[in-house]
GROMACS .gro file of C-alpha atoms in nm:
model
  428
    1UNK     CA    1   2.823  -8.377  -5.109
    2UNK     CA    2   2.767  -8.091  -5.348
    3UNK     CA    3   2.404  -8.077  -5.239
    4UNK     CA    4   2.498  -8.049  -4.874
    5UNK     CA    5   2.745  -7.772  -4.949
    6UNK     CA    6   2.483  -7.583  -5.142
    7UNK     CA    7   2.233  -7.612  -4.858
    8UNK     CA    8   2.491  -7.492  -4.609
    9UNK     CA    9   2.581  -7.196  -4.826
   10UNK     CA   10   2.213  -7.104  -4.868
   11UNK     CA   11   2.156  -7.123  -4.493
   12UNK     CA   12   2.456  -6.899  -4.430
   13UNK     CA   13   2.335  -6.643  -4.679
   14UNK     CA   14   1.984  -6.649  -4.528
   15UNK     CA   15   2.125  -6.599  -4.178
   16UNK     CA   16   2.337  -6.309  -4.296
   17UNK     CA   17   2.039  -6.143  -4.460
   18UNK     CA   18   1.831  -6.191  -4.146
   19UNK     CA   19   2.102  -6.029  -3.934
   20UNK     CA   20   2.132  -5.733  -4.170
   21UNK     CA   21   1.755  -5.685  -4.175
   22UNK     CA   22   1.737  -5.704  -3.793
   23UNK     CA   23   2.014  -5.448  -3.755
   24UNK     CA   24   1.848  -5.209  -3.999
   25UNK     CA   25   1.517  -5.248  -3.821
   26UNK     CA   26   1.682  -5.172  -3.485
   27UNK     CA   27   1.854  -4.860  -3.619
   28UNK     CA   28   1.533  -4.743  -3.783
   29UNK     CA   29   1.346  -4.789  -3.454
   30UNK     CA   30   1.608  -4.582  -3.270
   31UNK     CA   31   1.577  -4.299  -3.524
   32UNK     CA   32   1.200  -4.313  -3.498
   33UNK     CA   33   1.213  -4.281  -3.121
   34UNK     CA   34   1.453  -3.989  -3.140
   35UNK     CA   35   1.244  -3.799  -3.394
   36UNK     CA   36   1.020  -3.534  -3.216
   37UNK     CA   37   0.650  -3.589  -3.256
   38UNK     CA   38   0.359  -3.352  -3.196
   39UNK     CA   39   0.289  -3.527  -2.868
   40UNK     CA   40   0.647  -3.509  -2.747
   41UNK     CA   41   0.658  -3.133  -2.806
   42UNK     CA   42   0.425  -3.085  -2.510
   43UNK     CA   43   0.648  -3.262  -2.261
   44UNK     CA   44   0.938  -3.132  -2.057
   45UNK     CA   45   1.177  -3.362  -2.247
   46UNK     CA   46   1.197  -3.119  -2.542
   47UNK     CA   47   1.335  -2.837  -2.328
   48UNK     CA   48   1.714  -2.796  -2.336
   49UNK     CA   49   1.888  -2.922  -2.021
   50UNK     CA   50   1.860  -2.680  -1.727
   51UNK     CA   51   1.598  -2.455  -1.886
   52UNK     CA   52   1.316  -2.596  -1.675
   53UNK     CA   53   1.513  -2.522  -1.356
   54UNK     CA   54   1.593  -2.166  -1.466
   55UNK     CA   55   1.231  -2.092  -1.555
   56UNK     CA   56   1.112  -2.214  -1.217
   57UNK     CA   57   1.319  -1.952  -1.029
   58UNK     CA   58   1.242  -1.652  -1.251
   59UNK     CA   59   1.021  -1.381  -1.107
   60UNK     CA   60   0.878  -1.309  -1.450
   61UNK     CA   61   0.592  -1.508  -1.599
   62UNK     CA   62   0.744  -1.756  -1.844
   63UNK     CA   63   0.591  -1.932  -2.146
   64UNK     CA   64   0.770  -2.164  -2.393
   65UNK     CA   65   0.607  -2.215  -2.735
   66UNK     CA   66   0.683  -2.475  -3.004
   67UNK     CA   67   0.672  -2.431  -3.381
   68UNK     CA   68   0.294  -2.485  -3.385
   69UNK     CA   69   0.239  -2.208  -3.121
   70UNK     CA   70   0.140  -2.467  -2.860
   71UNK     CA   71   0.251  -2.410  -2.500
   72UNK     CA   72   0.531  -2.648  -2.401
   73UNK     CA   73   0.595  -2.496  -2.061
   74UNK     CA   74   0.425  -2.218  -1.864
   75UNK     CA   75   0.478  -2.090  -1.510
   76UNK     CA   76   0.195  -2.061  -1.262
   77UNK     CA   77   0.226  -1.680  -1.279
   78UNK     CA   78   0.151  -1.697  -1.653
   79UNK     CA   79  -0.173  -1.877  -1.583
   80UNK     CA   80  -0.256  -1.632  -1.303
   81UNK     CA   81  -0.215  -1.338  -1.540
   82UNK     CA   82  -0.438  -1.507  -1.796
   83UNK     CA   83  -0.164  -1.539  -2.058
   84UNK     CA   84  -0.225  -1.911  -2.119
   85UNK     CA   85  -0.566  -2.067  -2.175
   86UNK     CA   86  -0.639  -2.412  -2.311
   87UNK     CA   87  -0.275  -2.484  -2.388
   88UNK     CA   88  -0.248  -2.176  -2.611
   89UNK     CA   89  -0.108  -1.826  -2.568
   90UNK     CA   90  -0.418  -1.610  -2.523
   91UNK     CA   91  -0.263  -1.267  -2.594
   92UNK     CA   92  -0.265  -1.201  -2.967
   93UNK     CA   93   0.011  -0.932  -2.978
   94UNK     CA   94   0.247  -1.165  -2.789
   95UNK     CA   95   0.161  -1.450  -3.027
   96UNK     CA   96   0.253  -1.234  -3.328
   97UNK     CA   97   0.582  -1.141  -3.158
   98UNK     CA   98   0.662  -1.509  -3.100
   99UNK     CA   99   0.596  -1.593  -3.466
  100UNK     CA  100   0.816  -1.307  -3.587
  101UNK     CA  101   1.097  -1.409  -3.353
  102UNK     CA  102   1.072  -1.772  -3.466
  103UNK     CA  103   1.100  -1.656  -3.827
  104UNK     CA  104   1.401  -1.423  -3.801
  105UNK     CA  105   1.556  -1.510  -3.462
  106UNK     CA  106   1.550  -1.151  -3.333
  107UNK     CA  107   1.472  -1.064  -2.970
  108UNK     CA  108   1.167  -0.840  -2.932
  109UNK     CA  109   1.025  -0.642  -2.640
  110UNK     CA  110   0.705  -0.442  -2.600
  111UNK     CA  111   0.489  -0.294  -2.322
  112UNK     CA  112   0.117  -0.374  -2.332
  113UNK     CA  113  -0.197  -0.292  -2.134
  114UNK     CA  114  -0.406  -0.604  -2.084
  115UNK     CA  115  -0.757  -0.632  -1.937
  116UNK     CA  116  -0.762  -0.775  -1.586
  117UNK     CA  117  -0.887  -1.132  -1.576
  118UNK     CA  118  -1.214  -1.186  -1.394
  119UNK     CA  119  -1.297  -0.817  -1.332
  120UNK     CA  120  -1.580  -0.624  -1.485
  121UNK     CA  121  -1.400  -0.294  -1.438
  122UNK     CA  122  -1.198  -0.126  -1.707
  123UNK     CA  123  -0.873  -0.153  -1.512
  124UNK     CA  124  -0.571  -0.244  -1.723
  125UNK     CA  125  -0.281  -0.471  -1.637
  126UNK     CA  126   0.047  -0.311  -1.746
  127UNK     CA  127   0.305  -0.570  -1.858
  128UNK     CA  128   0.639  -0.579  -2.037
  129UNK     CA  129   0.678  -0.876  -2.277
  130UNK     CA  130   1.013  -1.000  -2.409
  131UNK     CA  131   1.041  -1.278  -2.671
  132UNK     CA  132   1.363  -1.465  -2.756
  133UNK     CA  133   1.448  -1.785  -2.950
  134UNK     CA  134   1.519  -2.094  -2.738
  135UNK     CA  135   1.710  -2.342  -2.950
  136UNK     CA  136   1.613  -2.404  -3.311
  137UNK     CA  137   1.242  -2.478  -3.264
  138UNK     CA  138   1.125  -2.316  -2.939
  139UNK     CA  139   1.047  -1.957  -2.841
  140UNK     CA  140   1.068  -1.818  -2.488
  141UNK     CA  141   0.826  -1.546  -2.370
  142UNK     CA  142   0.899  -1.356  -2.047
  143UNK     CA  143   0.631  -1.122  -1.910
  144UNK     CA  144   0.689  -0.874  -1.625
  145UNK     CA  145   0.396  -0.720  -1.438
  146UNK     CA  146   0.451  -0.342  -1.427
  147UNK     CA  147   0.115  -0.247  -1.275
  148UNK     CA  148   0.240  -0.180  -0.923
  149UNK     CA  149   0.549   0.002  -1.049
  150UNK     CA  150   0.333   0.230  -1.263
  151UNK     CA  151   0.100   0.296  -0.972
  152UNK     CA  152   0.391   0.390  -0.746
  153UNK     CA  153   0.532   0.614  -1.017
  154UNK     CA  154   0.194   0.787  -1.056
  155UNK     CA  155   0.175   0.838  -0.679
  156UNK     CA  156   0.527   0.982  -0.680
  157UNK     CA  157   0.444   1.224  -0.963
  158UNK     CA  158   0.126   1.336  -0.787
  159UNK     CA  159   0.314   1.378  -0.461
  160UNK     CA  160   0.585   1.591  -0.621
  161UNK     CA  161   0.324   1.801  -0.800
  162UNK     CA  162   0.125   1.850  -0.479
  163UNK     CA  163   0.434   1.937  -0.277
  164UNK     CA  164   0.541   2.189  -0.540
  165UNK     CA  165   0.198   2.350  -0.534
  166UNK     CA  166   0.177   2.357  -0.155
  167UNK     CA  167   0.525   2.507  -0.120
  168UNK     CA  168   0.464   2.769  -0.387
  169UNK     CA  169   0.160   2.905  -0.205
  170UNK     CA  170   0.329   3.028   0.117
  171UNK     CA  171   0.653   3.115  -0.063
  172UNK     CA  172   0.463   3.328  -0.314
  173UNK     CA  173   0.265   3.491  -0.034
  174UNK     CA  174   0.587   3.576   0.151
  175UNK     CA  175   0.733   3.729  -0.164
  176UNK     CA  176   0.427   3.947  -0.221
  177UNK     CA  177   0.406   4.049   0.145
  178UNK     CA  178   0.772   4.145   0.153
  179UNK     CA  179   0.716   4.372  -0.149
  180UNK     CA  180   0.414   4.519   0.027
  181UNK     CA  181   0.624   4.591   0.338
  182UNK     CA  182   0.887   4.763   0.129
  183UNK     CA  183   0.622   4.975  -0.046
  184UNK     CA  184   0.457   5.072   0.283
  185UNK     CA  185   0.777   5.159   0.469
  186UNK     CA  186   0.633   5.500   0.562
  187UNK     CA  187   0.309   5.346   0.702
  188UNK     CA  188   0.379   5.173   1.037
  189UNK     CA  189   0.030   5.027   1.062
  190UNK     CA  190   0.051   4.867   0.717
  191UNK     CA  191   0.399   4.734   0.793
  192UNK     CA  192   0.273   4.577   1.115
  193UNK     CA  193  -0.025   4.422   0.935
  194UNK     CA  194   0.186   4.280   0.653
  195UNK     CA  195   0.447   4.155   0.899
  196UNK     CA  196   0.176   3.966   1.087
  197UNK     CA  197   0.065   3.800   0.765
  198UNK     CA  198   0.426   3.711   0.689
  199UNK     CA  199   0.453   3.539   1.026
  200UNK     CA  200   0.142   3.335   0.949
  201UNK     CA  201   0.272   3.227   0.609
  202UNK     CA  202   0.616   3.150   0.752
  203UNK     CA  203   0.456   2.933   1.020
  204UNK     CA  204   0.250   2.751   0.756
  205UNK     CA  205   0.563   2.690   0.549
  206UNK     CA  206   0.749   2.561   0.856
  207UNK     CA  207   0.464   2.326   0.944
  208UNK     CA  208   0.447   2.194   0.588
  209UNK     CA  209   0.820   2.121   0.572
  210UNK     CA  210   0.808   1.953   0.914
  211UNK     CA  211   0.516   1.732   0.818
  212UNK     CA  212   0.689   1.636   0.493
  213UNK     CA  213   0.988   1.531   0.702
  214UNK     CA  214   0.762   1.338   0.941
  215UNK     CA  215   0.583   1.163   0.655
  216UNK     CA  216   0.912   1.064   0.495
  217UNK     CA  217   1.038   0.933   0.828
  218UNK     CA  218   0.736   0.715   0.904
  219UNK     CA  219   0.748   0.572   0.551
  220UNK     CA  220   1.118   0.483   0.566
  221UNK     CA  221   1.176   0.391   0.931
  222UNK     CA  222   1.099   0.056   1.087
  223UNK     CA  223   0.908   0.141   1.407
  224UNK     CA  224   0.990  -0.199   1.558
  225UNK     CA  225   1.365  -0.135   1.560
  226UNK     CA  226   1.338   0.087   1.867
  227UNK     CA  227   0.992  -0.019   1.984
  228UNK     CA  228   0.898  -0.007   2.350
  229UNK     CA  229   0.586  -0.026   2.565
  230UNK     CA  230   0.425   0.320   2.548
  231UNK     CA  231   0.168   0.429   2.804
  232UNK     CA  232  -0.159   0.538   2.648
  233UNK     CA  233  -0.235   0.795   2.916
  234UNK     CA  234   0.100   0.964   2.849
  235UNK     CA  235   0.030   0.975   2.475
  236UNK     CA  236  -0.310   1.133   2.542
  237UNK     CA  237  -0.164   1.388   2.783
  238UNK     CA  238   0.102   1.484   2.527
  239UNK     CA  239  -0.156   1.520   2.249
  240UNK     CA  240  -0.378   1.739   2.469
  241UNK     CA  241  -0.086   1.957   2.572
  242UNK     CA  242   0.001   2.008   2.205
  243UNK     CA  243  -0.346   2.149   2.130
  244UNK     CA  244  -0.413   2.317   2.464
  245UNK     CA  245  -0.356   2.673   2.340
  246UNK     CA  246  -0.581   2.664   2.028
  247UNK     CA  247  -0.846   2.480   2.231
  248UNK     CA  248  -0.834   2.747   2.501
  249UNK     CA  249  -0.856   3.022   2.239
  250UNK     CA  250  -1.177   2.867   2.099
  251UNK     CA  251  -1.309   2.778   2.447
  252UNK     CA  252  -1.315   2.408   2.354
  253UNK     CA  253  -1.339   2.162   2.642
  254UNK     CA  254  -1.114   1.858   2.618
  255UNK     CA  255  -1.241   1.555   2.805
  256UNK     CA  256  -1.057   1.227   2.865
  257UNK     CA  257  -1.239   0.909   2.959
  258UNK     CA  258  -1.216   0.534   2.943
  259UNK     CA  259  -0.841   0.505   2.999
  260UNK     CA  260  -0.710   0.276   3.268
  261UNK     CA  261  -0.530   0.437   3.557
  262UNK     CA  262  -0.165   0.380   3.634
  263UNK     CA  263  -0.062   0.089   3.852
  264UNK     CA  264  -0.085   0.163   4.217
  265UNK     CA  265  -0.354   0.427   4.174
  266UNK     CA  266  -0.718   0.396   4.251
  267UNK     CA  267  -0.800   0.261   3.906
  268UNK     CA  268  -0.755  -0.101   4.017
  269UNK     CA  269  -0.620  -0.219   3.675
  270UNK     CA  270  -0.287  -0.192   3.498
  271UNK     CA  271  -0.239   0.102   3.263
  272UNK     CA  272  -0.294   0.047   2.892
  273UNK     CA  273   0.023   0.018   2.685
  274UNK     CA  274   0.095   0.013   2.313
  275UNK     CA  275   0.399  -0.155   2.160
  276UNK     CA  276   0.574   0.077   1.917
  277UNK     CA  277   0.777   0.388   1.848
  278UNK     CA  278   0.685   0.654   2.102
  279UNK     CA  279   0.762   0.950   1.877
  280UNK     CA  280   0.554   0.822   1.587
  281UNK     CA  281   0.261   0.726   1.809
  282UNK     CA  282   0.265   1.067   1.978
  283UNK     CA  283   0.269   1.241   1.639
  284UNK     CA  284  -0.023   1.033   1.511
  285UNK     CA  285  -0.247   1.092   1.814
  286UNK     CA  286  -0.141   1.456   1.828
  287UNK     CA  287  -0.253   1.504   1.467
  288UNK     CA  288  -0.594   1.356   1.542
  289UNK     CA  289  -0.650   1.579   1.844
  290UNK     CA  290  -0.520   1.886   1.661
  291UNK     CA  291  -0.758   1.821   1.369
  292UNK     CA  292  -1.049   1.776   1.610
  293UNK     CA  293  -0.976   2.114   1.771
  294UNK     CA  294  -0.917   2.295   1.441
  295UNK     CA  295  -1.239   2.171   1.282
  296UNK     CA  296  -1.462   2.214   1.588
  297UNK     CA  297  -1.674   2.524   1.644
  298UNK     CA  298  -1.605   2.743   1.946
  299UNK     CA  299  -1.744   2.639   2.286
  300UNK     CA  300  -1.779   2.270   2.194
  301UNK     CA  301  -1.606   1.961   2.327
  302UNK     CA  302  -1.338   1.720   2.205
  303UNK     CA  303  -1.331   1.377   2.368
  304UNK     CA  304  -1.042   1.131   2.384
  305UNK     CA  305  -1.121   0.777   2.497
  306UNK     CA  306  -0.921   0.455   2.516
  307UNK     CA  307  -1.021   0.093   2.569
  308UNK     CA  308  -0.888  -0.258   2.529
  309UNK     CA  309  -1.059  -0.491   2.280
  310UNK     CA  310  -1.016  -0.862   2.223
  311UNK     CA  311  -0.893  -0.977   1.881
  312UNK     CA  312  -0.793  -1.319   1.740
  313UNK     CA  313  -0.427  -1.220   1.697
  314UNK     CA  314  -0.398  -1.055   2.039
  315UNK     CA  315  -0.562  -0.772   2.228
  316UNK     CA  316  -0.578  -0.428   2.071
  317UNK     CA  317  -0.589  -0.080   2.216
  318UNK     CA  318  -0.845   0.155   2.066
  319UNK     CA  319  -0.797   0.529   2.104
  320UNK     CA  320  -1.084   0.738   1.974
  321UNK     CA  321  -1.093   1.114   1.921
  322UNK     CA  322  -1.444   1.261   1.892
  323UNK     CA  323  -1.537   1.614   1.798
  324UNK     CA  324  -1.860   1.809   1.748
  325UNK     CA  325  -1.748   1.970   1.424
  326UNK     CA  326  -1.898   1.999   1.076
  327UNK     CA  327  -1.860   1.628   0.999
  328UNK     CA  328  -1.740   1.461   0.680
  329UNK     CA  329  -1.959   1.368   0.386
  330UNK     CA  330  -1.975   1.005   0.275
  331UNK     CA  331  -1.791   1.075  -0.053
  332UNK     CA  332  -1.499   1.232   0.135
  333UNK     CA  333  -1.454   0.969   0.408
  334UNK     CA  334  -1.256   0.729   0.189
  335UNK     CA  335  -1.019   1.005   0.078
  336UNK     CA  336  -0.947   1.195   0.399
  337UNK     CA  337  -0.630   0.987   0.456
  338UNK     CA  338  -0.483   1.077   0.116
  339UNK     CA  339  -0.190   1.315   0.105
  340UNK     CA  340  -0.290   1.679   0.060
  341UNK     CA  341  -0.659   1.592   0.036
  342UNK     CA  342  -0.878   1.846   0.213
  343UNK     CA  343  -1.250   1.819   0.273
  344UNK     CA  344  -1.276   2.199   0.287
  345UNK     CA  345  -0.970   2.367   0.130
  346UNK     CA  346  -1.081   2.715   0.237
  347UNK     CA  347  -1.117   2.604   0.599
  348UNK     CA  348  -0.778   2.429   0.584
  349UNK     CA  349  -0.614   2.753   0.477
  350UNK     CA  350  -0.783   2.934   0.764
  351UNK     CA  351  -0.661   2.675   1.018
  352UNK     CA  352  -0.315   2.643   0.867
  353UNK     CA  353  -0.366   2.278   0.770
  354UNK     CA  354  -0.121   2.110   0.534
  355UNK     CA  355  -0.330   1.811   0.427
  356UNK     CA  356  -0.064   1.566   0.551
  357UNK     CA  357  -0.173   1.506   0.910
  358UNK     CA  358  -0.413   1.217   0.845
  359UNK     CA  359  -0.174   1.062   0.590
  360UNK     CA  360   0.089   1.048   0.866
  361UNK     CA  361  -0.165   0.889   1.102
  362UNK     CA  362  -0.248   0.622   0.844
  363UNK     CA  363   0.118   0.533   0.784
  364UNK     CA  364   0.197   0.518   1.155
  365UNK     CA  365  -0.100   0.289   1.220
  366UNK     CA  366  -0.008   0.059   0.930
  367UNK     CA  367   0.360   0.039   1.025
  368UNK     CA  368   0.261  -0.060   1.380
  369UNK     CA  369   0.032  -0.338   1.260
  370UNK     CA  370  -0.287  -0.144   1.324
  371UNK     CA  371  -0.536   0.076   1.143
  372UNK     CA  372  -0.722   0.404   1.164
  373UNK     CA  373  -1.090   0.440   1.081
  374UNK     CA  374  -1.336   0.727   1.071
  375UNK     CA  375  -1.703   0.758   1.161
  376UNK     CA  376  -1.876   1.082   1.079
  377UNK     CA  377  -2.216   1.242   1.037
  378UNK     CA  378  -2.252   1.578   0.871
  379UNK     CA  379  -2.349   1.844   1.120
  380UNK     CA  380  -2.287   1.617   1.421
  381UNK     CA  381  -1.913   1.556   1.423
  382UNK     CA  382  -1.656   1.287   1.360
  383UNK     CA  383  -1.478   1.008   1.545
  384UNK     CA  384  -1.132   0.890   1.439
  385UNK     CA  385  -1.028   0.560   1.597
  386UNK     CA  386  -0.675   0.423   1.619
  387UNK     CA  387  -0.649   0.044   1.671
  388UNK     CA  388  -0.299  -0.070   1.766
  389UNK     CA  389  -0.152  -0.390   1.918
  390UNK     CA  390  -0.124  -0.387   2.294
  391UNK     CA  391   0.210  -0.443   2.464
  392UNK     CA  392   0.090  -0.760   2.634
  393UNK     CA  393   0.408  -0.820   2.832
  394UNK     CA  394   0.345  -0.519   3.056
  395UNK     CA  395  -0.001  -0.610   3.181
  396UNK     CA  396  -0.164  -0.894   3.367
  397UNK     CA  397  -0.318  -1.115   3.101
  398UNK     CA  398  -0.574  -1.242   3.347
  399UNK     CA  399  -0.714  -0.893   3.392
  400UNK     CA  400  -1.083  -0.869   3.316
  401UNK     CA  401  -1.136  -0.512   3.424
  402UNK     CA  402  -1.414  -0.283   3.301
  403UNK     CA  403  -1.188  -0.145   3.028
  404UNK     CA  404  -1.204  -0.474   2.831
  405UNK     CA  405  -1.456  -0.463   2.547
  406UNK     CA  406  -1.551  -0.740   2.309
  407UNK     CA  407  -1.418  -0.691   1.955
  408UNK     CA  408  -1.769  -0.712   1.811
  409UNK     CA  409  -1.857  -0.386   1.983
  410UNK     CA  410  -1.735  -0.150   1.710
  411UNK     CA  411  -1.961   0.142   1.787
  412UNK     CA  412  -1.786   0.479   1.767
  413UNK     CA  413  -1.715   0.666   2.085
  414UNK     CA  414  -1.941   0.953   2.176
  415UNK     CA  415  -2.123   0.969   1.844
  416UNK     CA  416  -2.398   1.169   2.008
  417UNK     CA  417  -2.271   1.522   2.076
  418UNK     CA  418  -2.497   1.542   2.381
  419UNK     CA  419  -2.375   1.213   2.533
  420UNK     CA  420  -2.126   1.197   2.816
  421UNK     CA  421  -1.785   1.032   2.800
  422UNK     CA  422  -1.746   0.785   3.089
  423UNK     CA  423  -1.573   0.928   3.391
  424UNK     CA  424  -1.431   1.230   3.210
  425UNK     CA  425  -1.134   1.427   3.325
  426UNK     CA  426  -1.209   1.778   3.201
  427UNK     CA  427  -0.907   1.976   3.090
  428UNK     CA  428  -0.974   2.341   3.011
   0.00000   0.00000   0.00000
C-alpha cells in the first residue's frame, strides 16, 4: 500500500514538472518570436501601424532606415532619384544625418546638390532632405526635389532683370531727350528733332509694356475656356493688315498661297479652321509676319502659306511665314524663342523690336497643343511654321482636296527665295 502511494506521488510530481517545463517552453517561444531579428527589420511588419499608408501618399521621396542603416522601406521616387541602391542609402551626407538623428533624436534638414543618375553631364539635382526619428529604432528620411522650383526661380530672376533693363533703356532715353528739348528751347529745328526721337522711344516703351501684358496673359489664361473655330484666312488677312504700312514703306511684297478658299467660293473645299482663342492666335501670327517684314531687306517678298497635314492624333494646320531676310545662324536658332533674346541687338533697336514677339508665339502654340519651328539659312531667309490642331467639326472629314499634305512632308515653305508660292494672292 505504501509502495503504491509512493508511486502515485512520484507520478504526480513528474506530471507537474512536465507541465511547468511545457509552459516555460511555450512562453519562451512566444518571447523569441516577438523579439526583432535582423531579417525581420527588413519587412513591413516593423513599421508602426499606419506609417506604410502615410508614406505611400507622400509626394516626397521617403526612406526608412533601421539601426544598422539598412533600408526597411523606400518609395519608388527614392529609387528613381538614386537615393537607394542595393538596400542601402547611397547618399553619404544623408546617411550621416540619419546616424546623428538616431543618436540624439533631433530633427535635421539640409539642402544638397546631387549628381543626376545616368547622365554624363555635370547637371546637379537640387534636393531638400529632412531626417526625423520614427519610433525608438527607426529613422525616417524625406527628400523633396527642388530642381524645377530652382529653375523657375532662376527664370523669374532673369525675366525681372531683363524687364528692368529693357524698361530703363527707353525711359532713360526719354529723360535725356526731354532735357535736350529744354536746353534747345530757342532752336525750333533741334526741338523738332528731339521731339521726334521722343516719339520713337515712347512708342518703343508702349510696345514693350503691351507685349509684357500679352506674354503674361498667354501664360496665365486657358485658351480652351473661350475657344472657337477660327478661320485661317481671316487670321492671315489680319496679320497682313497689321504689317501693311511697314511693308509698303520698304516696298515689300506680301504673297498669300496655299490656303483653302471659303465655302461656296470657287476653291471647291471647305476653309481651314483652327480650334483656339482668336485673339491669341491672331497675335502669334501677327508677330511672325511683323518679324518677317522688319528683318527683310527692301524690295523683297514675304510669303504666308497654309496647309492641312495628317497626324496620328488628328489633322493639323500648318501656317508658314517665309522671308528673304538675313537668316539665322545655327547657334541662334535654338534661342530665338527665348524672352528678350535677339539675334542682332543693333538691328532690333533699329526696328523697335522688344525681344518678346517669338516668346509669345511659342507660348500660344504650346497652350493650343501645337508647336512653332524655324528653318533658316544665312543670307537666304527664314521660315517660321506654326502647327496647330484643326477644328475638325467645321470641315468635311472625307475631304481629300489638294490642300491635304502627308505629315512626312516637313519641307519648309518657299525655302528658295526665287521659288514661287502656289497660286499667290499678291498684296502690295
